[in-house]
Structures are given as structure tokens and as C-alpha cells.
Amino acid sequence: EAGVTQSPTHLIKTRGQQATLRCSPISGHTSVYWYQQALGLGLQFLLWYDEGEERNRGNFPPRFSGRQFPNYSSELNVNALELEDSALYLCASSPRPNYEQYFGPGTRLTVT
Amino acid sequence: GDSVTQMEGPVTLSEEAFLTINCTYTATGYPSLFWYVQYPGEGLQLLLKATKADDKGSNKGFEATYRKETTSFHLEKGSVQVSDSAVYFCALVTGGFKTIFGAGTRLFVKA
């Protein structure tokens, strides 16, 4: 069974640009979660999607947004990039809410 | 609000030593509790879980017991190996289906 996949592996952008990160969940999983892991810090919850709808959102500004497609894959968009957005962005999926999550390898976003 | 507090690292142990990583939580209701592990350069992997009070989760020699009276979920292993060197995250899932992670504890095991 294929695990959670994320693309790209690395992404380098300049301040003010937009970044798009993608995630494909494990087959059969309907929930997708996004986290930010800044260097030296723990995971901060960003967004949770289930069945195509945004179900919960962490304490991040509106320039962090995303969506979930009918095939349950998901996209995270970060607009007006700032230097402090540089981090590892992790996607996770679960077969249903309130269940253990399976993580992808992450996308390393660097903002210069 | 809901939160998870882990002991600060790094924790440095010699091979075959006993490991304890403390985790306490604050939550309303009855959350599910998890330990995840992140090996260098990789994403997180679920290590073990417990979904109700007095449950014991175990995997790969690691154990943790859901203690409601002390609101704790401490991770233990009787004999650590060099390959256990990683960052360990305690997490809870609240009634609102939101996962809250602790800050992580880095473990170094020396041969």
C-alpha cells in the first residue's frame, strides 16, 4: 500500500511570491491534515480537510489556505510569502477523523 | 485550552539504558493519546496509541499508559538502541478532532 506522498520535496521561493504544496493521501483515507514544522520547533496544526470540506483551522493568517479535491488529494497555498514561512510542511491522512495519522515525508519550503 | 507538555531535550543515553520521556496533557473530555517518532530526515511515524484511561499502548519495545488521574502518557523503553535516536512527539486528539502535538523531545543514544 502506497503511503502519503507530497510534492515537491523542496521548494525555493522569494518573499512575496506564492507557494503551492501538494499531498496525496493513502488510498481510502478521507481526512487530510497540514502541519508546519519550523526549524527547532514542534508541529503547528494548519488545516484539516475531510470529505472535501475544511473542518478545522489552526492559528495561521488567511494567506495560508488550501483545498481538498474529489479524489481526496489536497493542496496547500501560501500567498505573500514571508521569510518566517520557511519550514517543513507535513501532510498527514487518516481513514476517518479522530484516528491516528499517517504522515508524508514533507515539503521543505525556503523563502529568500 | 487543550495542550501537551513534554520534557525538554535533548536526552542523551548510553545503549541499553532505560528511557522515560514525560508527557502531560490538558484537555476537556476524553482525548485519544499518541506517541509519534521522527527519524532524521524523515516524516513522522505513529509509534503507539491509547484511546481510553488505563489503556497501555506498546510497539517496538516502547510502552505508554494513559493515566487520567495524573493526565499523563509517559513513554518508556527498557533498553534503548542507537537506532532509537530520533525526535519523539506526544500528541492528543480532542473532541473537536484537532490534533495537538507537544514540542518534541530529541533522543540521542550513544554506542
PDB file of C-alpha atoms in Angstrom:
ATOM      1  CA  GLU A   1       0.000   0.000   0.000  1.00  0.00           C
ATOM      2  CA  ALA A   2       1.426   3.357  -1.023  1.00  0.00           C
ATOM      3  CA  GLY A   3       1.952   5.864   1.753  1.00  0.00           C
ATOM      4  CA  VAL A   4       1.199   9.560   1.859  1.00  0.00           C
ATOM      5  CA  THR A   5       3.080  11.371  -0.872  1.00  0.00           C
ATOM      6  CA  GLN A   6       3.962  15.045  -1.068  1.00  0.00           C
ATOM      7  CA  SER A   7       5.350  17.210  -3.826  1.00  0.00           C
ATOM      8  CA  PRO A   8       7.638  18.893  -4.385  1.00  0.00           C
ATOM      9  CA  THR A   9      10.302  17.687  -1.976  1.00  0.00           C
ATOM     10  CA  HIS A  10      11.940  21.091  -1.895  1.00  0.00           C
ATOM     11  CA  LEU A  11      10.617  24.480  -2.938  1.00  0.00           C
ATOM     12  CA  ILE A  12      12.522  27.738  -3.031  1.00  0.00           C
ATOM     13  CA  LYS A  13      10.597  30.990  -3.370  1.00  0.00           C
ATOM     14  CA  THR A  14      11.271  34.655  -2.840  1.00  0.00           C
ATOM     15  CA  ARG A  15       9.431  36.900  -0.423  1.00  0.00           C
ATOM     16  CA  GLY A  16       6.039  37.993  -1.724  1.00  0.00           C
ATOM     17  CA  GLN A  17       5.574  35.048  -4.075  1.00  0.00           C
ATOM     18  CA  GLN A  18       3.014  32.275  -3.756  1.00  0.00           C
ATOM     19  CA  ALA A  19       3.762  28.633  -2.987  1.00  0.00           C
ATOM     20  CA  THR A  20       1.617  25.588  -3.769  1.00  0.00           C
ATOM     21  CA  LEU A  21       2.241  22.306  -1.995  1.00  0.00           C
ATOM     22  CA  ARG A  22       0.505  19.057  -2.863  1.00  0.00           C
ATOM     23  CA  CYS A  23      -0.435  15.957  -0.936  1.00  0.00           C
ATOM     24  CA  SER A  24      -1.884  12.581  -1.926  1.00  0.00           C
ATOM     25  CA  PRO A  25      -3.349  10.591   0.971  1.00  0.00           C
ATOM     26  CA  ILE A  26      -3.306   6.860   1.444  1.00  0.00           C
ATOM     27  CA  SER A  27      -5.982   5.193  -0.665  1.00  0.00           C
ATOM     28  CA  GLY A  28      -9.262   5.099   1.245  1.00  0.00           C
ATOM     29  CA  HIS A  29      -8.339   7.915   3.621  1.00  0.00           C
ATOM     30  CA  THR A  30     -10.757  10.824   3.548  1.00  0.00           C
ATOM     31  CA  SER A  31      -9.113  13.162   6.048  1.00  0.00           C
ATOM     32  CA  VAL A  32      -6.044  15.238   5.229  1.00  0.00           C
ATOM     33  CA  TYR A  33      -4.144  17.378   7.705  1.00  0.00           C
ATOM     34  CA  TRP A  34      -1.454  20.005   7.156  1.00  0.00           C
ATOM     35  CA  TYR A  35       1.213  20.983   9.680  1.00  0.00           C
ATOM     36  CA  GLN A  36       4.071  23.458   9.753  1.00  0.00           C
ATOM     37  CA  GLN A  37       7.319  22.392  11.394  1.00  0.00           C
ATOM     38  CA  ALA A  38       9.663  25.328  11.657  1.00  0.00           C
ATOM     39  CA  LEU A  39      13.313  24.677  12.489  1.00  0.00           C
ATOM     40  CA  GLY A  40      13.753  23.881  16.154  1.00  0.00           C
ATOM     41  CA  LEU A  41      10.021  23.990  16.830  1.00  0.00           C
ATOM     42  CA  GLY A  42       7.301  21.437  17.136  1.00  0.00           C
ATOM     43  CA  LEU A  43       4.439  20.844  14.762  1.00  0.00           C
ATOM     44  CA  GLN A  44       1.856  23.530  14.408  1.00  0.00           C
ATOM     45  CA  PHE A  45      -1.557  22.486  13.124  1.00  0.00           C
ATOM     46  CA  LEU A  46      -2.537  24.365   9.969  1.00  0.00           C
ATOM     47  CA  LEU A  47      -5.611  22.856   8.353  1.00  0.00           C
ATOM     48  CA  TRP A  48      -7.805  19.776   8.374  1.00  0.00           C
ATOM     49  CA  TYR A  49      -9.927  18.655   5.425  1.00  0.00           C
ATOM     50  CA  ASP A  50     -12.429  15.850   5.397  1.00  0.00           C
ATOM     51  CA  GLU A  51     -14.714  14.792   2.559  1.00  0.00           C
ATOM     52  CA  GLY A  52     -13.779  17.895   0.597  1.00  0.00           C
ATOM     53  CA  GLU A  53     -14.590  20.384   3.333  1.00  0.00           C
ATOM     54  CA  GLU A  54     -12.365  22.440   5.621  1.00  0.00           C
ATOM     55  CA  ARG A  55     -13.191  21.153   9.104  1.00  0.00           C
ATOM     56  CA  ASN A  56     -10.753  22.978  11.336  1.00  0.00           C
ATOM     57  CA  ARG A  57      -8.059  25.579  11.104  1.00  0.00           C
ATOM     58  CA  GLY A  58      -5.051  26.447  13.249  1.00  0.00           C
ATOM     59  CA  ASN A  59      -3.920  29.872  14.330  1.00  0.00           C
ATOM     60  CA  PHE A  60      -2.471  30.991  10.999  1.00  0.00           C
ATOM     61  CA  PRO A  61      -3.276  34.061   8.869  1.00  0.00           C
ATOM     62  CA  PRO A  62      -5.703  33.801   5.913  1.00  0.00           C
ATOM     63  CA  ARG A  63      -2.840  33.792   3.411  1.00  0.00           C
ATOM     64  CA  PHE A  64      -2.499  30.120   4.346  1.00  0.00           C
ATOM     65  CA  SER A  65      -5.287  28.324   2.529  1.00  0.00           C
ATOM     66  CA  GLY A  66      -5.977  25.088   0.795  1.00  0.00           C
ATOM     67  CA  ARG A  67      -8.494  22.729  -0.625  1.00  0.00           C
ATOM     68  CA  GLN A  68      -9.300  19.065  -0.951  1.00  0.00           C
ATOM     69  CA  PHE A  69     -10.213  17.564  -4.293  1.00  0.00           C
ATOM     70  CA  PRO A  70     -12.849  14.880  -5.029  1.00  0.00           C
ATOM     71  CA  ASN A  71     -10.113  12.216  -5.056  1.00  0.00           C
ATOM     72  CA  TYR A  72      -9.173  13.398  -1.504  1.00  0.00           C
ATOM     73  CA  SER A  73      -5.802  14.797  -2.534  1.00  0.00           C
ATOM     74  CA  SER A  74      -5.086  18.224  -1.166  1.00  0.00           C
ATOM     75  CA  GLU A  75      -3.289  21.436  -1.930  1.00  0.00           C
ATOM     76  CA  LEU A  76      -1.843  23.984   0.479  1.00  0.00           C
ATOM     77  CA  ASN A  77      -1.380  27.517  -0.824  1.00  0.00           C
ATOM     78  CA  VAL A  78       0.691  30.140   0.890  1.00  0.00           C
ATOM     79  CA  ASN A  79       0.317  33.650  -0.509  1.00  0.00           C
ATOM     80  CA  ALA A  80       2.535  36.688   0.012  1.00  0.00           C
ATOM     81  CA  LEU A  81       5.369  34.562   1.346  1.00  0.00           C
ATOM     82  CA  GLU A  82       7.366  35.862   4.282  1.00  0.00           C
ATOM     83  CA  LEU A  83      10.814  34.765   5.427  1.00  0.00           C
ATOM     84  CA  GLU A  84       9.355  33.149   8.535  1.00  0.00           C
ATOM     85  CA  ASP A  85       7.251  30.820   6.357  1.00  0.00           C
ATOM     86  CA  SER A  86      10.422  28.828   5.733  1.00  0.00           C
ATOM     87  CA  ALA A  87       9.704  25.435   7.273  1.00  0.00           C
ATOM     88  CA  LEU A  88       8.974  21.790   6.649  1.00  0.00           C
ATOM     89  CA  TYR A  89       5.315  21.347   5.721  1.00  0.00           C
ATOM     90  CA  LEU A  90       3.939  17.958   6.625  1.00  0.00           C
ATOM     91  CA  CYS A  91       0.786  16.392   5.309  1.00  0.00           C
ATOM     92  CA  ALA A  92      -0.963  13.519   7.042  1.00  0.00           C
ATOM     93  CA  SER A  93      -4.018  11.425   6.283  1.00  0.00           C
ATOM     94  CA  SER A  94      -6.353   9.244   8.273  1.00  0.00           C
ATOM     95  CA  PRO A  95      -9.182   6.881   7.355  1.00  0.00           C
ATOM     96  CA  ARG A  96     -11.582   8.954   9.426  1.00  0.00           C
ATOM     97  CA  PRO A  97     -11.425  11.852  11.868  1.00  0.00           C
ATOM     98  CA  ASN A  98     -10.070  11.287  15.371  1.00  0.00           C
ATOM     99  CA  TYR A  99      -7.867   8.413  14.281  1.00  0.00           C
ATOM    100  CA  GLU A 100      -4.088   8.031  14.093  1.00  0.00           C
ATOM    101  CA  GLN A 101      -2.489   9.940  11.286  1.00  0.00           C
ATOM    102  CA  TYR A 102      -0.067   8.740   8.652  1.00  0.00           C
ATOM    103  CA  PHE A 103       2.494  11.294   7.617  1.00  0.00           C
ATOM    104  CA  GLY A 104       4.183  12.084   4.349  1.00  0.00           C
ATOM    105  CA  PRO A 105       7.882  12.970   4.079  1.00  0.00           C
ATOM    106  CA  GLY A 106       7.172  16.683   3.885  1.00  0.00           C
ATOM    107  CA  THR A 107       7.941  19.600   1.603  1.00  0.00           C
ATOM    108  CA  ARG A 108      10.822  21.837   2.622  1.00  0.00           C
ATOM    109  CA  LEU A 109       9.878  25.423   1.754  1.00  0.00           C
ATOM    110  CA  THR A 110      12.630  28.004   1.758  1.00  0.00           C
ATOM    111  CA  VAL A 111      11.756  31.681   1.371  1.00  0.00           C
ATOM    112  CA  THR A 112      14.612  34.000   0.444  1.00  0.00           C
TER     113      THR A 112
ATOM    114  CA  GLY B   1      -7.222  25.431  26.077  1.00  0.00           C
ATOM    115  CA  ASP B   2      -6.034  21.948  25.277  1.00  0.00           C
ATOM    116  CA  SER B   3      -2.283  21.421  25.395  1.00  0.00           C
ATOM    117  CA  VAL B   4       0.522  18.879  25.577  1.00  0.00           C
ATOM    118  CA  THR B   5       3.713  19.358  27.576  1.00  0.00           C
ATOM    119  CA  GLN B   6       6.781  17.206  27.035  1.00  0.00           C
ATOM    120  CA  MET B   7      10.066  17.128  28.868  1.00  0.00           C
ATOM    121  CA  GLU B   8      12.697  19.252  27.198  1.00  0.00           C
ATOM    122  CA  GLY B   9      15.534  17.575  25.409  1.00  0.00           C
ATOM    123  CA  PRO B  10      17.893  16.582  24.266  1.00  0.00           C
ATOM    124  CA  VAL B  11      18.023  13.364  26.223  1.00  0.00           C
ATOM    125  CA  THR B  12      21.336  11.536  25.880  1.00  0.00           C
ATOM    126  CA  LEU B  13      21.597   7.906  26.951  1.00  0.00           C
ATOM    127  CA  SER B  14      24.003   5.046  26.532  1.00  0.00           C
ATOM    128  CA  GLU B  15      22.896   1.963  24.672  1.00  0.00           C
ATOM    129  CA  GLU B  16      20.809  -0.453  26.822  1.00  0.00           C
ATOM    130  CA  ALA B  17      19.844   2.313  29.263  1.00  0.00           C
ATOM    131  CA  PHE B  18      16.236   2.789  30.445  1.00  0.00           C
ATOM    132  CA  LEU B  19      14.277   5.542  28.747  1.00  0.00           C
ATOM    133  CA  THR B  20      11.476   7.706  30.094  1.00  0.00           C
ATOM    134  CA  ILE B  21      10.108  10.714  28.228  1.00  0.00           C
ATOM    135  CA  ASN B  22       7.467  12.540  30.231  1.00  0.00           C
ATOM    136  CA  CYS B  23       4.266  13.810  28.660  1.00  0.00           C
ATOM    137  CA  THR B  24       1.370  15.514  30.405  1.00  0.00           C
ATOM    138  CA  TYR B  25      -1.730  16.983  28.863  1.00  0.00           C
ATOM    139  CA  THR B  26      -4.608  19.331  29.486  1.00  0.00           C
ATOM    140  CA  ALA B  27      -7.846  18.580  27.721  1.00  0.00           C
ATOM    141  CA  THR B  28     -11.568  18.653  28.189  1.00  0.00           C
ATOM    142  CA  GLY B  29     -13.359  15.399  27.777  1.00  0.00           C
ATOM    143  CA  TYR B  30     -11.545  12.200  26.930  1.00  0.00           C
ATOM    144  CA  PRO B  31      -8.878  12.670  24.271  1.00  0.00           C
ATOM    145  CA  SER B  32      -7.030   9.915  22.479  1.00  0.00           C
ATOM    146  CA  LEU B  33      -3.274   9.958  23.103  1.00  0.00           C
ATOM    147  CA  PHE B  34      -0.427   9.149  20.732  1.00  0.00           C
ATOM    148  CA  TRP B  35       3.327   8.967  20.509  1.00  0.00           C
ATOM    149  CA  TYR B  36       4.944   9.675  17.154  1.00  0.00           C
ATOM    150  CA  VAL B  37       8.612   9.318  16.208  1.00  0.00           C
ATOM    151  CA  GLN B  38      10.566  11.301  13.625  1.00  0.00           C
ATOM    152  CA  TYR B  39      13.842   9.780  12.469  1.00  0.00           C
ATOM    153  CA  PRO B  40      16.453  12.102  10.934  1.00  0.00           C
ATOM    154  CA  GLY B  41      15.367  13.369   7.525  1.00  0.00           C
ATOM    155  CA  GLU B  42      12.008  11.614   7.618  1.00  0.00           C
ATOM    156  CA  GLY B  43       8.379  12.399   8.339  1.00  0.00           C
ATOM    157  CA  LEU B  44       6.548  11.324  11.478  1.00  0.00           C
ATOM    158  CA  GLN B  45       5.558   7.734  12.155  1.00  0.00           C
ATOM    159  CA  LEU B  46       2.973   6.568  14.644  1.00  0.00           C
ATOM    160  CA  LEU B  47       4.716   4.702  17.452  1.00  0.00           C
ATOM    161  CA  LEU B  48       1.820   3.815  19.742  1.00  0.00           C
ATOM    162  CA  LYS B  49      -1.594   4.978  20.905  1.00  0.00           C
ATOM    163  CA  ALA B  50      -4.148   4.721  23.711  1.00  0.00           C
ATOM    164  CA  THR B  51      -7.757   5.725  23.369  1.00  0.00           C
ATOM    165  CA  LYS B  52      -9.102   5.484  26.931  1.00  0.00           C
ATOM    166  CA  ALA B  53      -7.981   5.657  30.535  1.00  0.00           C
ATOM    167  CA  ASP B  54      -5.692   2.829  31.718  1.00  0.00           C
ATOM    168  CA  ASP B  55      -5.046   1.665  28.155  1.00  0.00           C
ATOM    169  CA  LYS B  56      -1.420   0.724  27.506  1.00  0.00           C
ATOM    170  CA  GLY B  57      -0.020   1.272  24.038  1.00  0.00           C
ATOM    171  CA  SER B  58       3.074  -0.651  23.016  1.00  0.00           C
ATOM    172  CA  ASN B  59       5.247  -1.086  19.947  1.00  0.00           C
ATOM    173  CA  LYS B  60       8.909  -1.933  19.221  1.00  0.00           C
ATOM    174  CA  GLY B  61       9.648  -2.259  22.939  1.00  0.00           C
ATOM    175  CA  PHE B  62       8.167   1.159  23.747  1.00  0.00           C
ATOM    176  CA  GLU B  63       5.208   1.471  26.136  1.00  0.00           C
ATOM    177  CA  ALA B  64       2.970   4.238  27.440  1.00  0.00           C
ATOM    178  CA  THR B  65      -0.061   4.080  29.754  1.00  0.00           C
ATOM    179  CA  TYR B  66      -2.962   6.542  29.611  1.00  0.00           C
ATOM    180  CA  ARG B  67      -3.202   7.879  33.176  1.00  0.00           C
ATOM    181  CA  LYS B  68      -6.290  10.019  33.559  1.00  0.00           C
ATOM    182  CA  GLU B  69      -5.722  10.733  37.257  1.00  0.00           C
ATOM    183  CA  THR B  70      -2.340  12.314  36.552  1.00  0.00           C
ATOM    184  CA  THR B  71      -3.187  13.419  32.980  1.00  0.00           C
ATOM    185  CA  SER B  72      -0.003  11.752  31.754  1.00  0.00           C
ATOM    186  CA  PHE B  73       1.179   9.482  28.955  1.00  0.00           C
ATOM    187  CA  HIS B  74       4.866   8.879  29.639  1.00  0.00           C
ATOM    188  CA  LEU B  75       6.902   6.951  27.068  1.00  0.00           C
ATOM    189  CA  GLU B  76       9.194   4.188  28.353  1.00  0.00           C
ATOM    190  CA  LYS B  77      11.604   1.636  26.933  1.00  0.00           C
ATOM    191  CA  GLY B  78      13.623  -0.811  28.961  1.00  0.00           C
ATOM    192  CA  SER B  79      16.747  -0.913  26.790  1.00  0.00           C
ATOM    193  CA  VAL B  80      17.393   1.695  24.115  1.00  0.00           C
ATOM    194  CA  GLN B  81      19.446   1.152  20.981  1.00  0.00           C
ATOM    195  CA  VAL B  82      21.439   3.557  18.817  1.00  0.00           C
ATOM    196  CA  SER B  83      18.724   3.165  16.175  1.00  0.00           C
ATOM    197  CA  ASP B  84      16.188   4.712  18.597  1.00  0.00           C
ATOM    198  CA  SER B  85      17.877   8.094  18.192  1.00  0.00           C
ATOM    199  CA  ALA B  86      15.106  10.359  16.922  1.00  0.00           C
ATOM    200  CA  VAL B  87      12.657  13.054  17.957  1.00  0.00           C
ATOM    201  CA  TYR B  88       9.622  11.823  19.874  1.00  0.00           C
ATOM    202  CA  PHE B  89       6.309  13.710  19.871  1.00  0.00           C
ATOM    203  CA  CYS B  90       3.435  13.222  22.273  1.00  0.00           C
ATOM    204  CA  ALA B  91       0.044  14.176  20.826  1.00  0.00           C
ATOM    205  CA  LEU B  92      -3.628  14.212  21.679  1.00  0.00           C
ATOM    206  CA  VAL B  93      -6.751  14.319  19.566  1.00  0.00           C
ATOM    207  CA  THR B  94      -9.517  16.365  21.098  1.00  0.00           C
ATOM    208  CA  GLY B  95     -13.255  16.022  20.881  1.00  0.00           C
ATOM    209  CA  GLY B  96     -13.139  18.651  18.139  1.00  0.00           C
ATOM    210  CA  PHE B  97     -10.975  16.301  16.044  1.00  0.00           C
ATOM    211  CA  LYS B  98      -7.979  18.575  16.319  1.00  0.00           C
ATOM    212  CA  THR B  99      -4.548  17.074  16.916  1.00  0.00           C
ATOM    213  CA  ILE B 100      -2.263  18.901  19.314  1.00  0.00           C
ATOM    214  CA  PHE B 101       1.416  17.969  19.395  1.00  0.00           C
ATOM    215  CA  GLY B 102       3.953  18.501  22.115  1.00  0.00           C
ATOM    216  CA  ALA B 103       7.158  20.328  21.270  1.00  0.00           C
ATOM    217  CA  GLY B 104       9.078  17.092  20.757  1.00  0.00           C
ATOM    218  CA  THR B 105      11.957  15.529  22.680  1.00  0.00           C
ATOM    219  CA  ARG B 106      15.184  14.713  20.889  1.00  0.00           C
ATOM    220  CA  LEU B 107      16.834  11.455  21.994  1.00  0.00           C
ATOM    221  CA  PHE B 108      20.493  10.647  21.358  1.00  0.00           C
ATOM    222  CA  VAL B 109      21.670   7.110  22.111  1.00  0.00           C
ATOM    223  CA  LYS B 110      25.445   6.529  22.283  1.00  0.00           C
ATOM    224  CA  ALA B 111      27.054   3.194  21.468  1.00  0.00           C
TER     225      ALA B 111
END
